Amino acid sequence: MRLLVVGRLNGQLSLAVKMAMSAGAKVAHVETIEAATQALRAGQGADLMMVDFDLDIAGLIAANEAERIRVPVVACGVGADPQRAGDAIRAGAKEFIPLPPDAELIAAVLSAVSDDNRPMVARDPGMEQVIKLADQIAPSEASILITGESGVGKEVMARHVHQKSRRANKPFISVNCAAIPENLLESELFGHEKGAFTGAVARRIGKFEEASGGTLLLDEISEMDARLQAKLLRALQEREIDRVGGGKPVKVDIRVIATSNRDLAQAVREGTFREDLLYRLNVVNLRLPSLRERPGDILALADHFVKKYAAANGLPARPLSDEAKRRLVAHRWPGNVRELENAMHRAVLLSSGAEIEEFAIRLPDGQPMAPAPDAAVARSASMAADAVSRGFVGQTVAQVEQQLILDTLTHCVGNRTHAANILGISIRTLRNKLKEYSEAGVAVPAPQAGVGNAA
């Protein structure tokens, strides 16, 4: 990951920089908040800023936001009391790191904002075939579309392809198209010229130029609006971009990888995604199977996450008990690898014996994971599932989709975010669907008090 350190490099901050570099960060340094904004404008990208809390953190964040620059900030300082640490957080910092620095704390903070060190863990033959295909096409310059449900590891696969490509020693830049508001995404991707909008006091280099020579990942590409899709298509075809407010094209040399948890062919039919852009992106498709489709990976991934979070928390890496393994393999994992990772993190913290027992493996709501069913119960469940599927016969796809969305939302007591994660769609897509149902007179479950995420 790329770390921009802002402040004077006295002894303690200099030591923190060395620890960050030892943890794998690529570190750049400036002394003032003005220099920090200038560096980000000029294309010296950063995934995180570590800022001396004696500087004007609120002013730095405001200056960046005025120019549509979005980089999270971690504050740091020597001898800070709780009041000053709280002031830094209220100013907009995500975390506070006290100095003298602690190597494990710095590594944990860097890990929290970076997926750089997530290896491809695969033992299931189905997943191994996907990795084999990825390795085969990685050295090419072809655009790649990575598809699959939410949480299957699409960004991990994109980083794997980049590391196997001829561009491995060049930048890997990721942009989440769903997380950035539509009015900011164009500037984020293509940059802008001075005076392009209120607050644009200087030229800003966008992600396309920042990634030049390397790989640009467009995560959740299906959430990009139609106007930007047209501009993206031109950039891919011509290998040049236009900054917002600019009058002169800028040549770029990048490889584009896109991801989607939606069926883009269906989105084309619905008129929400350009067919010509889909063809341009989908030169090679890597479909990542859900975790329930690759049962051979469940225990391998669980073991990997146990070791990872035991090390992160200074705990011994204990083996999983036989019953814990049975429950892991039997679970459906609607949240896929991301859900399994969170479950293993909790299990490492909750377990106190020589092994990680089944009671330590908890669902997101804190409930224990259900015991693995015996053969008779499994057959009964299969028959019930067949009966349910037969009940859908005669209904349109839209009717089945509506019932699935509303049933899932009811199951999540109205929580839009949880429902979207289970369904494998973005929160924006879910809210659009619910608005459509409400306007058609369909009753939509409201969030319960304290649950939040109202439509």
XYZ file of C-alpha atoms in Angstrom:
455
model
C 0.000 0.000 0.000
C 1.027 3.640 -0.478
C 1.474 5.769 2.656
C 1.918 9.553 2.624
C 3.458 10.828 5.866
C 2.763 14.500 6.654
C 4.843 16.323 9.279
C 8.420 16.875 10.378
C 10.409 13.662 10.582
C 11.577 13.879 14.161
C 12.895 10.754 15.845
C 9.586 9.135 16.731
C 7.821 9.841 13.438
C 10.893 8.666 11.531
C 10.774 5.401 13.494
C 7.085 5.012 12.622
C 7.965 5.443 8.941
C 10.599 2.706 9.168
C 8.066 0.381 10.814
C 5.536 1.111 8.069
C 8.134 0.317 5.411
C 8.997 -2.927 7.221
C 5.277 -3.800 7.097
C 5.386 -3.452 3.294
C 4.167 0.124 2.769
C 5.584 2.354 0.035
C 6.197 5.600 1.915
C 6.385 9.202 0.671
C 6.888 12.247 2.907
C 5.986 15.933 2.946
C 6.204 18.394 5.841
C 3.090 20.551 5.429
C -0.601 20.046 4.703
C -0.286 22.319 1.658
C 2.459 20.074 0.276
C 0.297 17.009 0.973
C -2.609 18.318 -1.105
C -0.196 19.379 -3.845
C 1.350 15.887 -3.954
C -2.064 14.258 -4.245
C -3.118 16.704 -6.965
C 0.003 15.892 -8.952
C -0.732 12.169 -9.043
C 1.491 11.028 -6.183
C -1.235 8.695 -5.068
C -1.768 7.451 -1.521
C -4.018 4.865 0.063
C -3.536 6.414 3.523
C -2.087 9.580 5.075
C -0.347 9.532 8.453
C -0.504 13.123 9.742
C 1.148 14.778 12.752
C -1.714 15.828 15.031
C -0.070 19.230 15.592
C -0.995 20.089 11.992
C -4.423 21.291 10.864
C -5.992 17.906 10.095
C -9.469 19.363 9.573
C -8.030 21.913 7.146
C -6.175 19.213 5.213
C -9.283 17.054 4.865
C -11.401 20.068 3.834
C -8.841 21.143 1.226
C -8.749 17.645 -0.236
C -12.522 17.286 -0.311
C -12.900 20.673 -2.016
C -10.798 19.267 -4.849
C -12.564 15.885 -4.796
C -9.561 14.039 -3.347
C -10.524 11.174 -1.044
C -7.705 9.653 1.046
C -8.274 8.454 4.647
C -6.218 10.074 7.417
C -4.604 8.536 10.493
C -3.340 11.011 13.104
C -0.194 10.444 15.152
C 1.623 12.336 17.888
C 3.987 12.177 20.851
C 2.645 12.303 24.406
C -0.938 12.822 23.317
C -3.593 12.891 26.001
C -7.087 11.459 25.327
C -8.474 14.946 24.704
C -6.036 15.680 21.880
C -6.504 12.212 20.393
C -10.275 12.796 20.468
C -9.805 16.175 18.795
C -7.914 14.498 15.954
C -10.706 11.959 15.448
C -13.356 14.687 15.512
C -11.326 16.580 12.915
C -11.807 13.659 10.551
C -8.975 11.210 11.267
C -9.995 7.540 11.138
C -7.556 6.394 13.827
C -4.956 7.766 16.229
C -1.483 6.241 16.611
C 0.461 7.310 19.717
C 4.207 7.842 19.430
C 6.650 6.270 20.291
C 5.202 3.848 17.769
C 4.249 0.222 18.240
C 5.161 -1.953 15.253
C 2.144 -4.262 15.633
C -0.265 -1.326 15.856
C 1.148 0.269 12.717
C 0.985 -3.050 10.862
C -2.641 -3.505 11.987
C -3.641 -0.025 10.814
C -1.978 -0.555 7.437
C -3.643 -3.956 7.077
C -7.061 -2.445 7.854
C -6.932 -0.215 4.762
C -5.029 -2.511 2.426
C -5.666 -5.831 0.702
C -2.109 -5.984 -0.662
C -1.096 -9.032 1.330
C -4.109 -11.275 0.739
C -2.852 -14.434 -0.980
C -4.923 -16.654 -3.235
C -5.807 -19.662 -1.056
C -7.344 -22.471 -3.096
C -7.620 -26.235 -2.678
C -10.918 -26.855 -4.457
C -10.529 -28.087 -8.072
C -13.098 -25.571 -9.328
C -11.208 -22.611 -7.898
C -7.860 -24.022 -9.003
C -9.156 -24.034 -12.593
C -10.064 -20.351 -12.336
C -6.588 -19.503 -11.004
C -4.996 -21.540 -13.812
C -6.929 -19.474 -16.379
C -5.987 -16.244 -14.580
C -2.300 -17.176 -14.663
C -2.572 -17.992 -18.355
C -4.010 -14.645 -19.417
C -2.227 -12.442 -16.839
C 0.825 -11.671 -19.053
C -1.441 -10.389 -21.854
C -2.792 -6.855 -22.192
C -6.418 -8.004 -22.441
C -9.099 -6.336 -20.332
C -10.592 -8.721 -17.779
C -14.034 -8.848 -16.185
C -14.120 -10.655 -12.833
C -17.615 -11.691 -11.768
C -19.100 -13.436 -8.772
C -21.157 -12.874 -5.657
C -20.242 -10.268 -3.081
C -17.410 -11.444 -0.847
C -15.907 -14.136 -3.101
C -12.573 -12.328 -3.462
C -12.791 -10.461 -6.758
C -10.299 -7.760 -5.727
C -7.902 -10.418 -4.416
C -8.059 -12.083 -7.840
C -7.461 -8.734 -9.583
C -4.313 -8.170 -7.491
C -3.200 -11.728 -8.278
C -3.530 -11.053 -12.026
C -1.574 -7.805 -11.662
C 1.237 -9.561 -9.764
C 1.470 -12.205 -12.520
C 1.452 -9.616 -15.318
C 4.282 -7.749 -17.046
C 3.096 -4.652 -15.156
C 3.720 -6.144 -11.699
C 6.332 -3.533 -10.744
C 4.017 -0.666 -11.763
C 1.056 0.794 -9.830
C -2.089 -1.161 -9.007
C -4.858 1.405 -8.465
C -8.336 0.440 -7.282
C -11.504 2.550 -7.555
C -14.803 1.426 -6.022
C -17.408 2.805 -8.422
C -20.247 2.187 -5.958
C -18.603 3.846 -2.947
C -17.859 7.200 -4.603
C -20.794 9.575 -5.274
C -21.605 9.999 -8.947
C -20.718 13.703 -8.943
C -17.203 12.879 -7.659
C -16.408 9.742 -9.637
C -15.605 11.503 -12.921
C -12.970 13.701 -11.275
C -11.659 10.692 -9.326
C -11.115 8.733 -12.533
C -10.088 11.371 -15.040
C -8.811 14.264 -12.913
C -9.646 17.921 -13.494
C -8.138 21.216 -14.588
C -7.889 24.361 -12.523
C -11.224 26.181 -12.419
C -13.229 23.159 -13.631
C -15.583 23.627 -10.663
C -15.779 25.560 -7.414
C -12.838 24.454 -5.293
C -10.660 23.312 -8.200
C -7.777 25.660 -7.398
C -5.226 23.617 -9.352
C -4.931 20.722 -11.787
C -5.570 17.306 -10.250
C -4.328 14.020 -11.704
C -6.982 11.269 -11.727
C -6.710 7.517 -11.251
C -6.231 6.811 -14.961
C -3.049 8.888 -15.048
C -2.007 7.694 -11.600
C -2.181 4.084 -12.827
C -0.355 4.770 -16.105
C 2.043 1.924 -16.814
C 0.183 -0.336 -14.406
C -3.285 -1.724 -13.724
C -6.539 0.095 -12.948
C -9.221 -1.892 -11.116
C -12.772 -0.610 -11.572
C -14.611 -2.324 -8.724
C -18.406 -2.709 -9.022
C -18.393 -1.286 -12.543
C -22.133 -1.953 -12.872
C -22.843 1.020 -10.570
C -21.317 3.573 -12.967
C -23.869 5.920 -14.549
C -24.466 5.947 -18.315
C -22.680 9.255 -19.005
C -19.484 8.048 -17.383
C -19.784 4.701 -19.150
C -19.522 6.546 -22.465
C -16.427 8.434 -21.330
C -14.868 5.222 -20.019
C -15.520 3.463 -23.326
C -13.685 6.207 -25.205
C -10.761 6.008 -22.780
C -10.461 2.256 -23.344
C -10.762 2.534 -27.118
C -8.459 5.503 -27.660
C -6.094 4.985 -24.699
C -6.538 8.632 -23.815
C -8.655 10.583 -21.351
C -10.047 14.093 -20.974
C -9.692 15.754 -17.586
C -12.818 17.512 -16.309
C -12.650 21.044 -17.689
C -9.755 20.131 -19.979
C -9.471 20.777 -23.701
C -6.561 18.504 -24.564
C -6.605 14.682 -24.480
C -4.040 12.935 -22.265
C -2.508 9.628 -23.367
C -2.546 6.794 -20.795
C -1.002 3.333 -20.751
C -3.023 1.078 -18.487
C -4.584 -2.330 -18.265
C -8.164 -2.301 -16.995
C -9.685 -4.986 -14.801
C -13.344 -4.598 -13.826
C -15.464 -6.479 -11.295
C -19.202 -6.926 -10.887
C -21.485 -8.932 -8.620
C -24.374 -8.316 -11.023
C -25.268 -10.000 -14.319
C -24.049 -7.342 -16.773
C -25.712 -9.064 -19.717
C -29.019 -8.622 -17.886
C -28.079 -4.997 -17.123
C -27.543 -4.482 -20.872
C -31.006 -5.882 -21.574
C -32.452 -3.556 -18.921
C -30.704 -0.574 -20.528
C -28.568 0.314 -17.492
C -25.232 -0.803 -18.939
C -23.735 -0.175 -22.365
C -23.377 -3.265 -24.534
C -20.299 -1.914 -26.330
C -18.587 -1.229 -22.992
C -19.360 -4.768 -21.816
C -17.696 -6.174 -24.940
C -14.679 -3.939 -24.386
C -14.279 -4.992 -20.746
C -15.201 -8.646 -21.110
C -12.351 -9.810 -23.344
C -11.745 -12.523 -20.751
C -14.213 -13.391 -18.014
C -13.076 -14.857 -14.719
C -16.110 -16.086 -12.794
C -15.273 -16.772 -9.167
C -17.499 -19.498 -7.671
C -19.273 -18.839 -4.410
C -17.829 -20.471 -1.304
C -20.670 -23.025 -1.215
C -19.622 -24.057 -4.754
C -16.017 -24.650 -3.651
C -16.312 -26.649 -0.418
C -12.728 -27.825 -0.731
C -11.564 -24.271 0.047
C -13.520 -23.762 3.277
C -11.129 -25.434 5.702
C -8.016 -24.188 3.867
C -9.280 -20.614 4.080
C -10.381 -21.061 7.700
C -6.907 -22.292 8.661
C -5.327 -19.339 6.824
C -7.527 -16.804 8.630
C -6.962 -18.446 12.027
C -3.198 -18.078 11.582
C -3.559 -14.509 10.293
C -5.691 -13.232 13.171
C -3.857 -15.201 15.835
C -0.643 -13.454 14.742
C -2.377 -10.069 14.552
C -3.651 -10.426 18.138
C -0.549 -12.015 19.652
C -2.316 -15.346 20.237
C -1.261 -18.937 19.489
C -2.554 -20.404 16.214
C -4.723 -23.248 17.502
C -6.221 -25.966 15.289
C -9.942 -26.271 14.652
C -11.775 -29.042 16.483
C -13.412 -31.803 14.415
C -16.908 -30.538 15.248
C -15.896 -26.971 14.328
C -14.696 -28.243 10.957
C -17.975 -30.100 10.365
C -20.002 -26.973 11.105
C -17.840 -24.813 8.858
C -18.230 -27.186 5.916
C -22.006 -27.532 6.448
C -22.681 -23.771 6.626
C -24.013 -22.048 3.481
C -21.784 -18.925 3.776
C -24.089 -16.372 2.082
C -21.389 -13.735 2.651
C -18.757 -16.005 1.088
C -15.053 -15.623 1.936
C -15.615 -12.262 3.632
C -18.122 -13.849 6.036
C -15.770 -16.774 6.726
C -12.899 -14.381 7.457
C -14.974 -12.428 9.963
C -16.163 -15.660 11.606
C -12.583 -16.894 12.018
C -11.500 -13.542 13.435
C -14.223 -13.816 16.086
C -13.370 -17.463 16.764
C -9.711 -16.641 17.418
C -10.771 -14.046 19.984
C -13.510 -16.110 21.658
C -11.764 -19.476 21.930
C -9.723 -20.228 25.056
C -8.933 -23.957 24.808
C -6.210 -25.943 23.086
C -8.441 -26.094 20.002
C -10.927 -23.675 18.456
C -14.230 -25.252 19.509
C -17.531 -25.014 17.688
C -19.044 -22.634 20.282
C -16.450 -19.990 19.348
C -17.689 -19.870 15.737
C -20.479 -17.323 15.749
C -22.776 -15.855 13.147
C -22.790 -12.064 12.587
C -25.668 -11.672 15.076
C -23.663 -13.458 17.772
C -25.570 -16.747 17.623
C -23.612 -20.027 17.521
C -23.328 -21.727 14.157
C -25.844 -24.537 13.744
C -24.642 -28.140 14.103
C -23.952 -30.029 10.890
C -27.068 -32.019 9.870
C -26.983 -35.800 9.713
C -27.737 -37.584 6.444
C -31.487 -37.932 7.099
C -31.892 -34.264 7.934
C -29.868 -33.301 4.857
C -32.172 -35.390 2.621
C -35.235 -33.764 4.193
C -33.789 -30.293 3.618
C -33.084 -31.164 -0.009
C -36.690 -32.313 -0.509
C -37.947 -29.077 1.080
C -35.739 -27.032 -1.215
C -37.104 -28.912 -4.242
C -40.648 -28.134 -3.096
C -39.849 -24.462 -2.745
C -38.293 -24.312 -6.197
C -41.363 -25.966 -7.728
C -43.435 -23.214 -6.105
C -41.693 -20.685 -8.351
C -42.881 -22.373 -11.543
C -45.300 -20.110 -13.416
C -43.884 -16.871 -12.018
C -41.814 -14.357 -13.992
C -38.169 -13.704 -13.128
C -39.157 -10.222 -11.906
C -41.781 -11.703 -9.556
C -39.313 -14.224 -8.118
C -36.693 -11.488 -7.704
C -39.173 -9.238 -5.894
C -40.201 -12.016 -3.499
C -36.563 -12.911 -2.800
C -35.646 -9.295 -2.046
C -38.637 -8.722 0.234
C -38.174 -12.047 2.073
C -34.484 -11.300 2.617
C -35.300 -7.807 3.878
C -37.847 -9.257 6.314
C -35.247 -11.770 7.513
C -32.849 -8.853 8.148
C -35.544 -6.940 10.105
C -35.463 -4.162 7.524
C -31.678 -3.604 7.549
C -30.888 -2.560 3.971
C -27.115 -3.018 4.247
C -27.338 -6.587 5.580
C -29.949 -7.532 2.986
C -27.846 -6.144 0.127
C -24.810 -8.130 1.323
C -26.791 -11.380 1.479
C -28.362 -10.764 -1.940
C -24.993 -9.915 -3.483
C -26.105 -6.518 -4.807
C -25.085 -2.977 -3.956
C -27.055 -0.896 -1.452
C -27.815 1.554 -4.268
C -29.364 -1.212 -6.408
C -31.418 -2.477 -3.453
C -32.770 0.985 -2.677
C -33.727 1.509 -6.331
C -35.611 -1.807 -6.321
C -37.438 -0.962 -3.086
C -38.398 2.460 -4.432
C -39.789 0.768 -7.536
C -41.829 -1.668 -5.399
C -43.155 1.106 -3.140
C -44.259 3.192 -6.116
C -46.109 0.122 -7.430
C -48.013 -0.144 -4.134
C -46.064 -3.111 -2.715
C -45.501 -3.081 1.059
C -41.790 -2.826 1.855
C -40.526 -3.817 5.342
C -39.324 -0.740 7.243
C -36.169 -0.906 9.376
C -36.861 -1.580 13.044
C -35.878 1.015 15.614
C -32.127 1.023 16.090
C -31.504 -0.994 12.911
C -31.006 1.951 10.565
C -30.318 2.036 6.818
C -33.703 3.397 5.865
C -34.385 3.592 2.152
